[in-house]
PDB file of C-alpha atoms in Angstrom:
ATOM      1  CA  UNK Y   1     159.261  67.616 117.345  1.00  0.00           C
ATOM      2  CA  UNK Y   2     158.068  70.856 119.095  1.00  0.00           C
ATOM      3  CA  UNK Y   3     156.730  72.053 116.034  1.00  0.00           C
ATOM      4  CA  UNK Y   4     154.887  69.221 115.204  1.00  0.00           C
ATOM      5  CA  UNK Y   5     153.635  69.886 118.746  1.00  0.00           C
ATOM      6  CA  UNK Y   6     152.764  72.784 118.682  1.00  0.00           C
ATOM      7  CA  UNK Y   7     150.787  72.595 115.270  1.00  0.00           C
ATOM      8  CA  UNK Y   8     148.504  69.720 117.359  1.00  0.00           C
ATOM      9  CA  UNK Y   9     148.562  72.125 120.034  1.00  0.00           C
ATOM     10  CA  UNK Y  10     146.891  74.732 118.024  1.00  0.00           C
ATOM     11  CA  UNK Y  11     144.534  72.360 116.348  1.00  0.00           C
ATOM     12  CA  UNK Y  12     143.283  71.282 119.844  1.00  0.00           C
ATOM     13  CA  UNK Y  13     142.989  74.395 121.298  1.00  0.00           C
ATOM     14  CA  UNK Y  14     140.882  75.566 118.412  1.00  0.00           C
ATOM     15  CA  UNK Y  15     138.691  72.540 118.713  1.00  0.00           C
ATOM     16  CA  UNK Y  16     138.318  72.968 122.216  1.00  0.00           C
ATOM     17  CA  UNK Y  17     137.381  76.719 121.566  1.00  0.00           C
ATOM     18  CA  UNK Y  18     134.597  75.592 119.027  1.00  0.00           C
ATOM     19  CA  UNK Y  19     133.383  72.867 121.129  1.00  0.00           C
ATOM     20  CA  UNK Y  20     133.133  74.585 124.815  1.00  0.00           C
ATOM     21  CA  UNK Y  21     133.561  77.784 123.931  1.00  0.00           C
ATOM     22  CA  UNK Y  22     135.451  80.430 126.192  1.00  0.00           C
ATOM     23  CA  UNK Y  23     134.298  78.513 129.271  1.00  0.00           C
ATOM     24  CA  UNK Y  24     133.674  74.585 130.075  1.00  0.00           C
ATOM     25  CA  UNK Y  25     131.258  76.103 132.264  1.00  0.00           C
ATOM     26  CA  UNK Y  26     128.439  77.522 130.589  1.00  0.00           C
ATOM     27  CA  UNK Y  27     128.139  79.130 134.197  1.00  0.00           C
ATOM     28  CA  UNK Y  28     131.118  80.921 133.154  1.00  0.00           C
ATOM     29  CA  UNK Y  29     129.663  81.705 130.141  1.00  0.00           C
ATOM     30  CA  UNK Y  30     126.226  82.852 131.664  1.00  0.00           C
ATOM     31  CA  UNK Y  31     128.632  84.924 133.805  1.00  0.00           C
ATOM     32  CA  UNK Y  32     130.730  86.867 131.357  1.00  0.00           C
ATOM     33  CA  UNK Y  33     128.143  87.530 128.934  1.00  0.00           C
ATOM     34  CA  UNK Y  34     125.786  89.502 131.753  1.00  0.00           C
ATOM     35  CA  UNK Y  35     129.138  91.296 133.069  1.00  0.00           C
ATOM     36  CA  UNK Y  36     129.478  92.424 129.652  1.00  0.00           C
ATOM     37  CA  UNK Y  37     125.906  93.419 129.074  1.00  0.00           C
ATOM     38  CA  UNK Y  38     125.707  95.109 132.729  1.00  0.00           C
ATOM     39  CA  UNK Y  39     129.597  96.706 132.292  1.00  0.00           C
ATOM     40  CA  UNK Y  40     130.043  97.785 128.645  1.00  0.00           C
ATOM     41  CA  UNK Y  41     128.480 100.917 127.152  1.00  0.00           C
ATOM     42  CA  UNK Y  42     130.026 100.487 123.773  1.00  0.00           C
ATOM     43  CA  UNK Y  43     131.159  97.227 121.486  1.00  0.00           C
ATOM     44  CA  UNK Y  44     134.760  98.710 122.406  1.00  0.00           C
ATOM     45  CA  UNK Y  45     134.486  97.973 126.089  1.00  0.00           C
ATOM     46  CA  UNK Y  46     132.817  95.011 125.330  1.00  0.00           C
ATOM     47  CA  UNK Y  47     135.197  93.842 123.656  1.00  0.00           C
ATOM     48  CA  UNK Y  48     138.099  95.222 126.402  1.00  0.00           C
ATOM     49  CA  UNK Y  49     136.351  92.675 128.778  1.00  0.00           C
ATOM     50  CA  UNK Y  50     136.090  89.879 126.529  1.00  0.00           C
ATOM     51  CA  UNK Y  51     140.005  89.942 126.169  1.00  0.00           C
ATOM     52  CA  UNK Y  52     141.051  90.941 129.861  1.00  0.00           C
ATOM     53  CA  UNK Y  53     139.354  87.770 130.461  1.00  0.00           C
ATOM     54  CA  UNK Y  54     141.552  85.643 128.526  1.00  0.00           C
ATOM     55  CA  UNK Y  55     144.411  87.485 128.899  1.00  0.00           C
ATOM     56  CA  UNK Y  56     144.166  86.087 133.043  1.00  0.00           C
ATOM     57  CA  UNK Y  57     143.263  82.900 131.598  1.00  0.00           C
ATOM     58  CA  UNK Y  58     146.354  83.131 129.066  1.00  0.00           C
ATOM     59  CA  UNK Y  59     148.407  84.085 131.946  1.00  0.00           C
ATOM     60  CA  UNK Y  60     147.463  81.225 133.837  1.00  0.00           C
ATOM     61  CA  UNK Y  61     147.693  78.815 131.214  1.00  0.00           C
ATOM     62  CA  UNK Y  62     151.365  80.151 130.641  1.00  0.00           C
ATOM     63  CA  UNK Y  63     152.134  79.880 134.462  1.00  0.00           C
ATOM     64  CA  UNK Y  64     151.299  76.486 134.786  1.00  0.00           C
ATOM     65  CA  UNK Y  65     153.098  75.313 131.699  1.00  0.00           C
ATOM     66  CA  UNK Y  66     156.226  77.348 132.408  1.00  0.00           C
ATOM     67  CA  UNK Y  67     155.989  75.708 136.595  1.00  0.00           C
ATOM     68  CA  UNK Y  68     155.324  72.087 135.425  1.00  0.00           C
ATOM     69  CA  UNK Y  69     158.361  72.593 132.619  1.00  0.00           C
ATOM     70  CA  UNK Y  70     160.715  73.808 135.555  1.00  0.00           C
ATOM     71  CA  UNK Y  71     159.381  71.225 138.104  1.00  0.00           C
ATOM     72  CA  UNK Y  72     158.833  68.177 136.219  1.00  0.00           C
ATOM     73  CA  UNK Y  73     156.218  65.357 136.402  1.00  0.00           C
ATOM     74  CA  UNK Y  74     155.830  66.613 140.187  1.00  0.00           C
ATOM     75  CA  UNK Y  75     154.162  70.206 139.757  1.00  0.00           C
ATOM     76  CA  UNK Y  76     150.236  68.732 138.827  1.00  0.00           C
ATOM     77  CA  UNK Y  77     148.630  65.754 139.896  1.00  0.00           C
ATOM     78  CA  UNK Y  78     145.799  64.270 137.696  1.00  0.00           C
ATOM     79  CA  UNK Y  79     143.450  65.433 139.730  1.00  0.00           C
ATOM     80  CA  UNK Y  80     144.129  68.822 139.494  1.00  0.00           C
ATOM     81  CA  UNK Y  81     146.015  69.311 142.855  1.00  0.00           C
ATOM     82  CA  UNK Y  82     149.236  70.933 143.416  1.00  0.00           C
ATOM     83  CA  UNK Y  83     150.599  69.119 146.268  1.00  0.00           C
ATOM     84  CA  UNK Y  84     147.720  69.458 148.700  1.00  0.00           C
ATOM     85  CA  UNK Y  85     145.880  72.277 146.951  1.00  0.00           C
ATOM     86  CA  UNK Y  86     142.810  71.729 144.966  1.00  0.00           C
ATOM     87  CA  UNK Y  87     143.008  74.316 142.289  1.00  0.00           C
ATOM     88  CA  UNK Y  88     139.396  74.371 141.678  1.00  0.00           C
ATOM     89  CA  UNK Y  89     138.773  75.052 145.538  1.00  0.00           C
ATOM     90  CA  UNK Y  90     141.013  77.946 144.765  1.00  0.00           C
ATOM     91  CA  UNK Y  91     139.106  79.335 141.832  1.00  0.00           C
ATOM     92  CA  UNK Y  92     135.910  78.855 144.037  1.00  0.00           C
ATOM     93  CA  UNK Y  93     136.864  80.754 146.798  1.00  0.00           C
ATOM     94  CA  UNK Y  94     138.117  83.539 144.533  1.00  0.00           C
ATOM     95  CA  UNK Y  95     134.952  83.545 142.608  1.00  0.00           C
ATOM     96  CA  UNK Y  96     133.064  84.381 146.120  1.00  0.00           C
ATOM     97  CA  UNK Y  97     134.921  86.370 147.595  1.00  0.00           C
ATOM     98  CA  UNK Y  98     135.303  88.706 144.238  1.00  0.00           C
ATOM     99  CA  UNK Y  99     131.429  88.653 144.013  1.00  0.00           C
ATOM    100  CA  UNK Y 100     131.065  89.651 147.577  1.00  0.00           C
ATOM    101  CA  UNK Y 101     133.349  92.242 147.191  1.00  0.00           C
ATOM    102  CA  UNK Y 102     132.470  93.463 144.037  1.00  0.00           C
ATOM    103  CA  UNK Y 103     128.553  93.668 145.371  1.00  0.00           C
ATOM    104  CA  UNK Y 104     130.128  95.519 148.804  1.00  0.00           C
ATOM    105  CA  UNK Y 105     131.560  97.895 145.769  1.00  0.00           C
ATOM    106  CA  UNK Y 106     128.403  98.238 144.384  1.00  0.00           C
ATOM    107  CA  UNK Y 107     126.780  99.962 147.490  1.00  0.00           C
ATOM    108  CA  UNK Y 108     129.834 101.772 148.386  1.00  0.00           C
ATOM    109  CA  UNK Y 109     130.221 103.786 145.214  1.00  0.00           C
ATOM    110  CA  UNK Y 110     126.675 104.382 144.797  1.00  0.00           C
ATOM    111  CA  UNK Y 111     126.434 105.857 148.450  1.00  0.00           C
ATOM    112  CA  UNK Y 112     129.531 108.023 147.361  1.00  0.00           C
ATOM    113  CA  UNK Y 113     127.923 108.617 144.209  1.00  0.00           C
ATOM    114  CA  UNK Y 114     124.683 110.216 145.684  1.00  0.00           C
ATOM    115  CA  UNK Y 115     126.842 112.000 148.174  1.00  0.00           C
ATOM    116  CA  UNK Y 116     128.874 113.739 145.504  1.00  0.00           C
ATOM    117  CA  UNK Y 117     125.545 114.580 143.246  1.00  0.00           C
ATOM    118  CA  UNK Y 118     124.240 116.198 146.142  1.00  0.00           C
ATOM    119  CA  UNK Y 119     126.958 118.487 147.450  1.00  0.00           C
ATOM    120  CA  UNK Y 120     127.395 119.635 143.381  1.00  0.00           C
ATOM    121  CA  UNK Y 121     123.650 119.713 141.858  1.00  0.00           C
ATOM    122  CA  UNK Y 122     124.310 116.307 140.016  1.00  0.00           C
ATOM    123  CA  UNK Y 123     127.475 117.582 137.696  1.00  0.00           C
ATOM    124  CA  UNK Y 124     129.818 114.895 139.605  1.00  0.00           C
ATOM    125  CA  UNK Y 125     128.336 111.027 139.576  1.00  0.00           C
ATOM    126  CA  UNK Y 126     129.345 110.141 135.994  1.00  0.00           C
ATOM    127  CA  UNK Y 127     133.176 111.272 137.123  1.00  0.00           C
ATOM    128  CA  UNK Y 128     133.259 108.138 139.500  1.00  0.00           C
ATOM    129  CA  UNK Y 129     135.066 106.083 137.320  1.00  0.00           C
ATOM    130  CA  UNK Y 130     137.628 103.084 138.423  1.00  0.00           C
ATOM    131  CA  UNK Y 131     139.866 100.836 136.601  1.00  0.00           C
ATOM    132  CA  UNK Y 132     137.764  97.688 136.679  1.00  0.00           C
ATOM    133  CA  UNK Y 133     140.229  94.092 136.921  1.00  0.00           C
ATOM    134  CA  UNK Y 134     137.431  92.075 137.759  1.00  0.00           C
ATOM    135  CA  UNK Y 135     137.429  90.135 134.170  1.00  0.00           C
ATOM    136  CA  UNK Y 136     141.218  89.686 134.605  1.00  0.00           C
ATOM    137  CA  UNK Y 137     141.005  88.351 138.400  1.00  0.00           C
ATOM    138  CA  UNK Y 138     137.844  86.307 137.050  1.00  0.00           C
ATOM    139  CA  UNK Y 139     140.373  84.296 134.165  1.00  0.00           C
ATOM    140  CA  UNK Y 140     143.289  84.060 136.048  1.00  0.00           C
ATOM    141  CA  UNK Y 141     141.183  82.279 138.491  1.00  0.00           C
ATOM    142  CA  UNK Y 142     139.291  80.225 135.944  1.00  0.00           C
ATOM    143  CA  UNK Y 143     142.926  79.320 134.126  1.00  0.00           C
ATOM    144  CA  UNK Y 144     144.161  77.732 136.893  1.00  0.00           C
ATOM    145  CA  UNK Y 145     141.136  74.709 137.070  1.00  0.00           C
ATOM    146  CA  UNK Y 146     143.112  72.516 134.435  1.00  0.00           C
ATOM    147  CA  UNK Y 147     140.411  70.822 132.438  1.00  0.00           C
ATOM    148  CA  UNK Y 148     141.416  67.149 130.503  1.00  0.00           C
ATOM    149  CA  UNK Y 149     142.757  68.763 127.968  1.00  0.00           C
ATOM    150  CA  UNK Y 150     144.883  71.739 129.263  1.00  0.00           C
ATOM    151  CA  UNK Y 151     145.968  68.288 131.976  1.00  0.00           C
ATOM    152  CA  UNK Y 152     147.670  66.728 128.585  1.00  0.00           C
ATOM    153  CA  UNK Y 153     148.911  70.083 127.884  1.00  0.00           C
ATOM    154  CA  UNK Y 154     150.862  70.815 131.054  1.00  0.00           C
ATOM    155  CA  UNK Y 155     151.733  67.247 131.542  1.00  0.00           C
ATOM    156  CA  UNK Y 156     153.575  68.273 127.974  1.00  0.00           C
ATOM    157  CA  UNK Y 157     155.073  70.883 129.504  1.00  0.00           C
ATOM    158  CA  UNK Y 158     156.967  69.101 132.157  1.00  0.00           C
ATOM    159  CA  UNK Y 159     159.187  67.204 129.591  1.00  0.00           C
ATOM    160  CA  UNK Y 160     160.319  70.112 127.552  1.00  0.00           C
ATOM    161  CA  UNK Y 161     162.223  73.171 128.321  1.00  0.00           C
ATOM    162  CA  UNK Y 162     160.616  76.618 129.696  1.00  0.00           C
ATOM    163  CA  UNK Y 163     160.805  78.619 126.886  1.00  0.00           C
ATOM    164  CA  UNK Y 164     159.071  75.648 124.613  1.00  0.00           C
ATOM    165  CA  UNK Y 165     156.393  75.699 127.532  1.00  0.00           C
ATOM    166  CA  UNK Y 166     155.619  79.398 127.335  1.00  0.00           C
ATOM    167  CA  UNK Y 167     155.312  79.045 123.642  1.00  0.00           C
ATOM    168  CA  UNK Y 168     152.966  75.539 124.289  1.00  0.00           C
ATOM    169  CA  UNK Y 169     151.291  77.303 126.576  1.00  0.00           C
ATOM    170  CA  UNK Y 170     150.430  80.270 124.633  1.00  0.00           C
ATOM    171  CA  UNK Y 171     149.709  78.588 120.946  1.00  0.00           C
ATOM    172  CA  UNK Y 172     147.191  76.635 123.569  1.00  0.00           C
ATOM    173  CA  UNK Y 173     145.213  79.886 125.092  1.00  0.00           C
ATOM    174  CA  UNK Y 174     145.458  81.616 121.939  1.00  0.00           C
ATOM    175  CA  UNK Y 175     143.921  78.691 119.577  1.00  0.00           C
ATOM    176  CA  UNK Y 176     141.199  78.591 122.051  1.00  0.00           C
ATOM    177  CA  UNK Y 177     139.748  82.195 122.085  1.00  0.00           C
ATOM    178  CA  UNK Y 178     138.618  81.651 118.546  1.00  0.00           C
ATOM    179  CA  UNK Y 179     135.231  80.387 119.937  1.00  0.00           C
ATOM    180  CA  UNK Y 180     131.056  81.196 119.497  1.00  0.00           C
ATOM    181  CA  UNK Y 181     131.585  83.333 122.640  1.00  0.00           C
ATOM    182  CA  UNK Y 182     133.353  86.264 120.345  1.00  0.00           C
ATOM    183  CA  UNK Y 183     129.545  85.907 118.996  1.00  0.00           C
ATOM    184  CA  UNK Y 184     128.073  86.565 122.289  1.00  0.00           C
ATOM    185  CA  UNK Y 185     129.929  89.742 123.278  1.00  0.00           C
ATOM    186  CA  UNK Y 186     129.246  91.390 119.554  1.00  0.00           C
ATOM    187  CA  UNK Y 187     125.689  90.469 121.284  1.00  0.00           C
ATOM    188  CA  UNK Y 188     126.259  91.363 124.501  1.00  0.00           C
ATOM    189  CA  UNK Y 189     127.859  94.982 123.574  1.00  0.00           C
ATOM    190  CA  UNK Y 190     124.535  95.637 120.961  1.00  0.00           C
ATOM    191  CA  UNK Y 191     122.042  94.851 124.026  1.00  0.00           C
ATOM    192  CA  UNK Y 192     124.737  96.746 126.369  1.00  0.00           C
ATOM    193  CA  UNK Y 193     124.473  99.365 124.201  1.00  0.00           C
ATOM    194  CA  UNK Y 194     120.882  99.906 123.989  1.00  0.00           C
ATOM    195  CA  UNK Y 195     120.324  98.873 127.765  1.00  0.00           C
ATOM    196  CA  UNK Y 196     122.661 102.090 128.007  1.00  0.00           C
ATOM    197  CA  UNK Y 197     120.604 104.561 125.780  1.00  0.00           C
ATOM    198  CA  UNK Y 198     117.174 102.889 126.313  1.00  0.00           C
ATOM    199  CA  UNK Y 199     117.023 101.564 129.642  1.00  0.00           C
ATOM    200  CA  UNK Y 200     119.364 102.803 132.084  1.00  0.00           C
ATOM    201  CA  UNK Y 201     117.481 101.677 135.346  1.00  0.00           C
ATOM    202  CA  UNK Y 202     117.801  98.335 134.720  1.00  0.00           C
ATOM    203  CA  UNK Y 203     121.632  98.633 134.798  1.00  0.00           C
ATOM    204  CA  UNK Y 204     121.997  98.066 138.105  1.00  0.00           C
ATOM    205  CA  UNK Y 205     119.900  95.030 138.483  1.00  0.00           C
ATOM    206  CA  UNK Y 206     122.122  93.671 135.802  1.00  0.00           C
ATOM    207  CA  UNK Y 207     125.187  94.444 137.896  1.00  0.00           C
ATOM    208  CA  UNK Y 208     123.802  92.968 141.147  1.00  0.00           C
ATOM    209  CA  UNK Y 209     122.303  89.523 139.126  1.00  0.00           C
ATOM    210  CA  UNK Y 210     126.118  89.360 137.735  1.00  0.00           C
ATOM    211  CA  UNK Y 211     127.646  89.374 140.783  1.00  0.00           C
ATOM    212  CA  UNK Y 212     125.283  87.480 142.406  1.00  0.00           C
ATOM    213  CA  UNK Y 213     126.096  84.658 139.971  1.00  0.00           C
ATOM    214  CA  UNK Y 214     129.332  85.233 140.508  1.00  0.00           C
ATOM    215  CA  UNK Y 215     129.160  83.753 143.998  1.00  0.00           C
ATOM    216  CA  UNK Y 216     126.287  81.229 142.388  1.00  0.00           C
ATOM    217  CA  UNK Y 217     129.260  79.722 140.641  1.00  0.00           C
ATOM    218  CA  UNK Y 218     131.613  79.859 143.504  1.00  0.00           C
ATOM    219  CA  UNK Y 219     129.640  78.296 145.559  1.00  0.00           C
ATOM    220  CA  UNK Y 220     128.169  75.649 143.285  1.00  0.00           C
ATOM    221  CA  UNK Y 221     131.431  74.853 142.471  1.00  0.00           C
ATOM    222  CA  UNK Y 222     132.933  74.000 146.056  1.00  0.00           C
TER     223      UNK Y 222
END
């Protein structure tokens, strides 16, 4: 029975990764594409984004499955709610807040930045270098605004056992990364690239107009 399940599972999931691509929002889309363009010096990184992305969204996915398999037909409502909470108010909120903090970043480090060049001759900007778990925050967030389908999924979930859940869950996230938006970061990490070597000024307006809609979609989506 799971198997059979699970083979549907995987056929959906790859459907819906054909047919929406990574995101149901092409806001989301719009979004991750100029992150990568404005964030990714090499197809490498590009690609490091692409899949820190889903793997938040794959965690999510998992979470939900492995709560609504341990709580029952109680955990998600079909409107997306958990009890009172309105999980895509949650993934708004977290959307504008990251993209206010992540443009607050922006200033900070390149105040810090000019600082350091100035008290060495220049040697020290390029050393500035932080982890970045923006794309990770960014699909957790996104994973946890069940769409129809991922509904039916975790609705699943609730009438089977955890471990079958994880493994539900997973086939699920996994079937749908196979999508056109692989396509757009092999794009996205050519222009990246050449943005890098060719145009380098305009590397910070990308940053800014990706965080910016960051918050676009946060707020839109209130």
């Amino acid at each position: 029975m799971i198997g059979t399940t699970l083979i549907s599972c995987i056929t959906g999931g790859f459907s819906i990764g054909l047919g929406c691509g990574t995101c149901c929002s092409p806001a989301i889309g719009v979004f991750l594409s100029t992150y990568i363009v404005s964030h990714s010096q090499n197809m490498k990184k590009a690609f490091i984004i692409f899949f820190s992305f889903f793997f938040g969204k794959i965690l999510s996915v998992i979470s939900l499955c492995m709560i609504s398999s341990y709580l029952g037909n109680k955990f998600l409502f079909k409107d997306g709610h958990i009890g009172s909470i309105d999980l895509s108010k949650v993934m708004s909120i977290t959307f504008i807040v990251l993209g206010s903090f992540l443009i607050v970043k922006y200033f900070y480090n390149r105040q810090k930045s000019d600082r350091s060049c100035k008290s060495c001759s220049g040697s020290c900007g390029s050393n500035l270098k932080n982890k970045d778990w923006s794309p990770l925050i960014i699909g957790i967030a996104y994973g946890l605004t069940p769409c129809a389908p991922l509904l039916l999924i975790i609705g699943y979930a609730s009438t089977i056992s955890i471990t079958n859940a994880i493994l539900l869950g997973l086939c699920f996230s996994m079937a749908s990364i196979i999508s056109p938006m692989i396509v757009v970061v092999l794009l996205a990490g050519i222009i990246s690239n050449n943005l890098y070597e060719e145009l380098p000024k305009y590397i910070d307006l990308f940053k800014l107009m990706c965080y910016g809609v960051l918050i676009f979609i946060g707020i839109k989506t209130l």
